[in-house]
mmCIF file of C-alpha atoms in Angstrom:
data_model
loop_
_atom_site.group_PDB
_atom_site.id
_atom_site.type_symbol
_atom_site.label_atom_id
_atom_site.label_comp_id
_atom_site.label_asym_id
_atom_site.label_seq_id
_atom_site.Cartn_x
_atom_site.Cartn_y
_atom_site.Cartn_z
ATOM 1 C CA MET A 354 133.509 224.404 32.107
ATOM 2 C CA ASP A 355 132.866 221.384 29.878
ATOM 3 C CA ARG A 356 131.157 218.298 31.286
ATOM 4 C CA ARG A 357 134.273 216.118 31.265
ATOM 5 C CA ARG A 358 136.163 218.583 33.410
ATOM 6 C CA ARG A 359 133.183 219.235 35.703
ATOM 7 C CA THR A 360 132.826 215.520 36.405
ATOM 8 C CA ASN A 361 136.547 214.961 37.048
ATOM 9 C CA LEU A 362 137.751 217.856 39.200
ATOM 10 C CA LEU A 363 140.318 215.574 40.818
ATOM 11 C CA ALA A 364 142.335 215.383 37.595
ATOM 12 C CA SER A 365 142.828 219.161 37.585
ATOM 13 C CA TYR A 366 143.541 219.591 41.307
ATOM 14 C CA THR A 367 146.785 221.524 41.746
ATOM 15 C CA PRO A 368 147.600 222.355 45.377
ATOM 16 C CA TYR A 369 149.185 225.596 46.383
ATOM 17 C CA GLU A 370 152.316 225.438 48.546
ATOM 18 C CA ARG A 371 150.667 225.014 51.946
ATOM 19 C CA GLN A 372 148.252 222.395 50.663
ATOM 20 C CA ALA A 373 151.124 220.487 49.038
ATOM 21 C CA GLU A 374 153.092 220.536 52.308
ATOM 22 C CA PHE A 375 150.056 219.231 54.169
ATOM 23 C CA HIS A 376 149.626 216.359 51.716
ATOM 24 C CA ALA A 377 153.331 215.458 51.688
ATOM 25 C CA ALA A 378 153.423 215.317 55.488
ATOM 26 C CA GLY A 379 151.159 212.267 55.299
ATOM 27 C CA ALA A 380 154.076 210.143 54.140
ATOM 28 C CA LYS A 381 155.519 210.212 57.672
ATOM 29 C CA ASN A 382 152.678 211.309 59.977
ATOM 30 C CA ARG A 383 149.580 209.309 60.831
ATOM 31 C CA GLU A 384 147.893 212.391 62.271
ATOM 32 C CA ARG A 385 147.769 215.746 60.485
ATOM 33 C CA LEU A 386 146.122 219.084 61.149
ATOM 34 C CA PHE A 387 145.571 221.873 58.612
ATOM 35 C CA MET A 388 144.386 225.052 60.311
ATOM 36 C CA ALA A 389 143.911 228.326 58.477
ATOM 37 C CA GLY A 390 141.378 231.084 57.965
ATOM 38 C CA ASN A 391 138.096 230.762 56.120
ATOM 39 C CA GLN A 392 138.086 230.178 52.365
ATOM 40 C CA LEU A 393 141.768 229.230 52.222
ATOM 41 C CA GLY A 394 141.385 225.748 50.762
ATOM 42 C CA LYS A 395 141.441 223.528 53.848
ATOM 43 C CA THR A 396 138.301 221.557 52.996
ATOM 44 C CA ARG A 397 139.263 221.410 49.325
ATOM 45 C CA ALA A 398 142.626 219.887 50.255
ATOM 46 C CA GLY A 399 140.957 217.337 52.514
ATOM 47 C CA GLY A 400 138.441 216.448 49.826
ATOM 48 C CA ALA A 401 141.072 216.031 47.134
ATOM 49 C CA GLU A 402 143.180 213.727 49.309
ATOM 50 C CA TRP A 403 140.161 211.654 50.339
ATOM 51 C CA ALA A 404 139.132 211.290 46.692
ATOM 52 C CA MET A 405 142.624 210.032 45.820
ATOM 53 C CA HIS A 406 142.573 207.396 48.542
ATOM 54 C CA LEU A 407 139.033 206.314 47.634
ATOM 55 C CA THR A 408 139.813 205.900 43.936
ATOM 56 C CA GLY A 409 143.501 204.992 44.008
ATOM 57 C CA ARG A 410 144.090 207.760 41.466
ATOM 58 C CA TYR A 411 147.272 209.426 42.707
ATOM 59 C CA PRO A 412 148.782 212.104 40.426
ATOM 60 C CA SER A 413 152.408 212.014 39.338
ATOM 61 C CA TRP A 414 153.302 214.882 41.705
ATOM 62 C CA TRP A 415 151.889 213.092 44.785
ATOM 63 C CA GLN A 416 154.377 212.672 47.665
ATOM 64 C CA GLY A 417 151.981 211.886 50.495
ATOM 65 C CA LYS A 418 150.331 208.826 51.960
ATOM 66 C CA THR A 419 149.159 206.102 49.574
ATOM 67 C CA PHE A 420 147.094 202.957 49.992
ATOM 68 C CA ASP A 421 147.564 199.974 47.714
ATOM 69 C CA THR A 422 144.101 198.535 48.332
ATOM 70 C CA ALA A 423 140.549 199.839 48.376
ATOM 71 C CA VAL A 424 139.812 201.714 51.591
ATOM 72 C CA ARG A 425 137.115 202.392 54.169
ATOM 73 C CA LEU A 426 137.065 206.083 55.127
ATOM 74 C CA TRP A 427 134.933 208.425 57.182
ATOM 75 C CA ALA A 428 134.370 212.165 56.696
ATOM 76 C CA ALA A 429 132.800 214.131 59.536
ATOM 77 C CA GLY A 430 131.639 217.567 60.622
ATOM 78 C CA VAL A 431 130.077 219.113 63.705
ATOM 79 C CA THR A 432 126.465 218.437 62.689
ATOM 80 C CA GLY A 433 124.714 216.468 59.992
ATOM 81 C CA GLU A 434 124.040 219.698 58.113
ATOM 82 C CA GLY A 435 127.667 220.764 58.468
ATOM 83 C CA THR A 436 128.925 217.442 57.126
ATOM 84 C CA ARG A 437 126.508 217.692 54.201
ATOM 85 C CA ASP A 438 127.411 221.302 53.364
ATOM 86 C CA ASN A 439 131.179 220.904 53.599
ATOM 87 C CA PRO A 440 132.858 217.479 53.186
ATOM 88 C CA GLN A 441 129.948 215.954 51.237
ATOM 89 C CA ARG A 442 129.610 218.999 48.977
ATOM 90 C CA VAL A 443 133.327 219.066 48.202
ATOM 91 C CA LEU A 444 133.503 215.321 47.589
ATOM 92 C CA VAL A 445 130.242 214.731 45.716
ATOM 93 C CA GLY A 446 128.743 218.019 44.542
ATOM 94 C CA PRO A 447 125.787 220.262 45.523
ATOM 95 C CA PRO A 448 123.772 218.341 48.162
ATOM 96 C CA GLN A 449 120.368 219.558 46.973
ATOM 97 C CA GLN A 450 121.038 218.936 43.271
ATOM 98 C CA GLN A 451 121.326 215.198 42.718
ATOM 99 C CA PRO A 452 121.790 215.549 38.928
ATOM 100 C CA ALA A 453 125.021 217.410 39.762
ATOM 101 C CA TRP A 454 126.397 214.669 42.019
ATOM 102 C CA GLY A 455 129.709 213.655 40.524
ATOM 103 C CA THR A 456 130.917 217.256 40.141
ATOM 104 C CA GLY A 457 132.881 217.160 43.406
ATOM 105 C CA MET A 458 136.341 215.743 43.970
ATOM 106 C CA ILE A 459 135.233 212.126 43.541
ATOM 107 C CA PRO A 460 135.026 211.662 39.761
ATOM 108 C CA ALA A 461 131.546 210.848 38.460
ATOM 109 C CA ASP A 462 132.756 207.670 36.764
ATOM 110 C CA ALA A 463 134.034 206.367 40.129
ATOM 111 C CA ILE A 464 130.739 206.718 42.038
ATOM 112 C CA VAL A 465 129.139 203.266 42.101
ATOM 113 C CA HIS A 466 126.321 203.784 44.594
ATOM 114 C CA THR A 467 125.047 206.346 47.097
ATOM 115 C CA THR A 468 122.934 205.709 50.207
ATOM 116 C CA MET A 469 120.855 208.531 51.603
ATOM 117 C CA GLY A 470 121.018 209.436 55.273
ATOM 118 C CA ARG A 471 118.070 209.812 57.613
ATOM 119 C CA GLY A 472 118.831 213.293 58.892
ATOM 120 C CA ALA A 473 119.333 216.522 56.988
ATOM 121 C CA PRO A 474 117.693 216.722 53.541
ATOM 122 C CA GLY A 475 120.185 215.855 50.829
ATOM 123 C CA ALA A 476 122.632 214.312 53.286
ATOM 124 C CA LEU A 477 124.289 211.039 52.351
ATOM 125 C CA ASP A 478 124.994 208.173 54.699
ATOM 126 C CA SER A 479 127.634 206.521 52.509
ATOM 127 C CA ILE A 480 129.120 206.188 49.032
ATOM 128 C CA VAL A 481 130.622 203.179 47.274
ATOM 129 C CA VAL A 482 133.541 204.285 45.085
ATOM 130 C CA ARG A 483 135.314 202.379 42.330
ATOM 131 C CA TRP A 484 138.977 201.900 43.243
ATOM 132 C CA GLY A 485 141.773 201.071 40.784
ATOM 133 C CA GLY A 486 141.043 199.201 37.599
ATOM 134 C CA GLY A 487 143.738 200.878 35.497
ATOM 135 C CA GLY A 488 146.616 198.955 33.906
ATOM 136 C CA ASP A 489 147.483 195.889 35.977
ATOM 137 C CA VAL A 490 145.497 197.085 39.004
ATOM 138 C CA GLN A 491 142.379 194.999 39.567
ATOM 139 C CA ALA A 492 139.277 197.065 40.257
ATOM 140 C CA ASP A 493 137.783 197.006 43.733
ATOM 141 C CA GLU A 494 135.406 199.178 45.743
ATOM 142 C CA SER A 495 136.090 201.674 48.538
ATOM 143 C CA VAL A 496 133.443 202.852 50.996
ATOM 144 C CA LEU A 497 133.075 206.376 52.376
ATOM 145 C CA SER A 498 130.698 207.039 55.272
ATOM 146 C CA PHE A 499 129.647 210.423 56.620
ATOM 147 C CA LYS A 500 129.548 211.118 60.368
ATOM 148 C CA SER A 501 128.899 214.021 62.747
ATOM 149 C CA TYR A 502 130.217 214.887 66.195
ATOM 150 C CA GLU A 503 126.759 215.682 67.538
ATOM 151 C CA LYS A 504 125.813 211.984 67.572
ATOM 152 C CA GLY A 505 128.315 211.319 70.347
ATOM 153 C CA ARG A 506 131.234 208.967 70.818
ATOM 154 C CA GLU A 507 129.102 205.813 70.898
ATOM 155 C CA LYS A 508 128.270 206.226 67.193
ATOM 156 C CA TRP A 509 131.989 206.220 66.423
ATOM 157 C CA GLN A 510 132.775 202.808 67.869
ATOM 158 C CA GLY A 511 133.285 199.419 66.256
ATOM 159 C CA GLU A 512 134.534 200.108 62.703
ATOM 160 C CA THR A 513 138.018 199.371 61.382
ATOM 161 C CA LEU A 514 139.043 202.166 59.015
ATOM 162 C CA HIS A 515 141.900 203.363 56.849
ATOM 163 C CA GLY A 516 141.237 207.013 57.599
ATOM 164 C CA VAL A 517 139.048 209.622 59.282
ATOM 165 C CA TRP A 518 138.707 213.214 58.074
ATOM 166 C CA PHE A 519 137.520 215.717 60.688
ATOM 167 C CA ASP A 520 136.320 218.896 58.977
ATOM 168 C CA GLU A 521 136.127 221.438 61.787
ATOM 169 C CA GLU A 522 137.598 220.794 65.184
ATOM 170 C CA PRO A 523 136.189 217.759 67.050
ATOM 171 C CA PRO A 524 135.905 217.191 70.814
ATOM 172 C CA LEU A 525 138.884 215.225 72.106
ATOM 173 C CA ASP A 526 136.855 212.087 72.874
ATOM 174 C CA ILE A 527 135.508 211.983 69.316
ATOM 175 C CA TYR A 528 138.981 212.571 67.890
ATOM 176 C CA SER A 529 140.486 209.831 70.043
ATOM 177 C CA GLU A 530 137.761 207.371 69.037
ATOM 178 C CA GLY A 531 138.263 208.176 65.360
ATOM 179 C CA LEU A 532 142.011 207.684 65.662
ATOM 180 C CA THR A 533 141.454 204.330 67.363
ATOM 181 C CA ARG A 534 139.419 203.170 64.349
ATOM 182 C CA THR A 535 142.591 203.441 62.218
ATOM 183 C CA ASN A 536 145.050 201.610 64.475
ATOM 184 C CA ALA A 537 144.664 198.144 62.953
ATOM 185 C CA THR A 538 145.371 199.379 59.417
ATOM 186 C CA GLY A 539 148.113 201.865 60.230
ATOM 187 C CA GLY A 540 145.686 204.404 58.830
ATOM 188 C CA ILE A 541 145.492 208.173 59.075
ATOM 189 C CA THR A 542 143.490 211.049 60.504
ATOM 190 C CA ILE A 543 143.326 214.543 59.049
ATOM 191 C CA VAL A 544 141.796 217.607 60.697
ATOM 192 C CA THR A 545 140.928 220.713 58.653
ATOM 193 C CA PHE A 546 139.581 223.721 60.511
ATOM 194 C CA THR A 547 139.712 227.392 61.401
ATOM 195 C CA PRO A 548 140.976 227.696 65.022
ATOM 196 C CA LEU A 549 137.993 229.244 66.751
ATOM 197 C CA LEU A 550 138.238 227.394 70.086
ATOM 198 C CA GLY A 551 141.682 228.608 71.145
ATOM 199 C CA MET A 552 144.041 226.196 72.882
ATOM 200 C CA SER A 553 141.725 223.198 72.849
ATOM 201 C CA ASP A 554 142.867 219.682 73.728
ATOM 202 C CA VAL A 555 142.910 218.669 70.070
ATOM 203 C CA VAL A 556 145.030 221.680 69.057
ATOM 204 C CA LEU A 557 147.450 220.974 71.903
ATOM 205 C CA ARG A 558 148.119 217.500 70.488
ATOM 206 C CA PHE A 559 149.740 219.121 67.463
ATOM 207 C CA LEU A 560 151.572 222.103 68.957
ATOM 208 C CA ASP A 561 155.186 221.960 70.035
ATOM 209 C CA ALA A 562 156.284 223.106 73.489
ATOM 210 C CA GLN A 563 157.307 226.569 72.290
ATOM 211 C CA ALA A 564 153.919 227.228 70.700
ATOM 212 C CA VAL A 565 152.105 225.971 73.772
ATOM 213 C CA ALA A 566 154.158 228.236 76.026
ATOM 214 C CA SER A 567 153.337 231.261 73.890
ATOM 215 C CA ARG A 568 149.577 230.511 73.994
ATOM 216 C CA ASP A 569 149.346 232.477 70.759
ATOM 217 C CA LEU A 570 147.589 230.932 67.767
ATOM 218 C CA GLY A 571 147.602 234.268 65.987
ATOM 219 C CA SER A 572 151.360 234.389 65.414
ATOM 220 C CA SER A 573 151.248 232.631 62.040
ATOM 221 C CA PRO A 574 152.046 229.046 63.056
ATOM 222 C CA PRO A 575 152.772 226.598 60.250
ATOM 223 C CA PRO A 576 149.427 225.818 58.587
ATOM 224 C CA TRP A 577 149.813 222.096 59.007
ATOM 225 C CA ARG A 578 151.018 219.976 61.872
ATOM 226 C CA GLY A 579 151.755 216.275 62.054
ATOM 227 C CA ARG A 580 151.991 213.616 64.748
ATOM 228 C CA GLY A 581 152.819 209.954 64.805
ATOM 229 C CA GLY A 582 156.258 209.831 63.223
ATOM 230 C CA ARG A 583 156.685 207.017 60.772
ATOM 231 C CA GLU A 584 153.456 205.264 60.012
ATOM 232 C CA ALA A 585 152.747 201.869 61.498
ATOM 233 C CA ASP A 586 152.739 198.963 59.101
ATOM 234 C CA GLY A 587 149.269 197.648 58.349
ATOM 235 C CA GLU A 588 147.098 196.064 55.724
ATOM 236 C CA GLY A 589 146.623 198.389 52.795
ATOM 237 C CA ALA A 590 149.158 200.952 53.979
ATOM 238 C CA SER A 591 152.214 201.957 52.051
#
């Protein structure tokens, strides 16, 4: 793979049908869940969408949520190591190989600055990403911060955000706190995970009455679910 392609994976991202449905559902749902088995593209889909929002680079086929300003986003996993090895890896590149940062979904030419975290080796605390700057769109800067569930709900308070990406299923209190961070902007939450915890409180938020009554997550439910109806109006939302 030549360097130009390696440092701009977002330009070549082509979702398969289920990923495309998940993305498109963001046009009408503030909350979305994408649950499927391992290695089926859940984290890749989340990373591609987050990279689009961070950069403002939406492809011509895009039918999902868009923001018309730079954004503040979070991406989170169960532990610091899990966040580093999944969302950070997909968005930035191999955590332990800094020369390869910029080979994830965020294009290399859009990464303005990275701040290292204090926990797991190679883990980032945040990234500043160049937003817009093409045509008549004035350039600005988005900010992505990395979080983990293990730090507890208190570490999730205070910020106003445009979106939170939960990679792997969060506890309900963490999910609720993350969702609250997006209320003022009419922002979004996405959850990408393999359903290992059964009928958890977070899963129940997305299941219809028939699915809940069946108590059967193994009967091939739709891979994505949405909540929230039409999105609330808010700064930077469209």
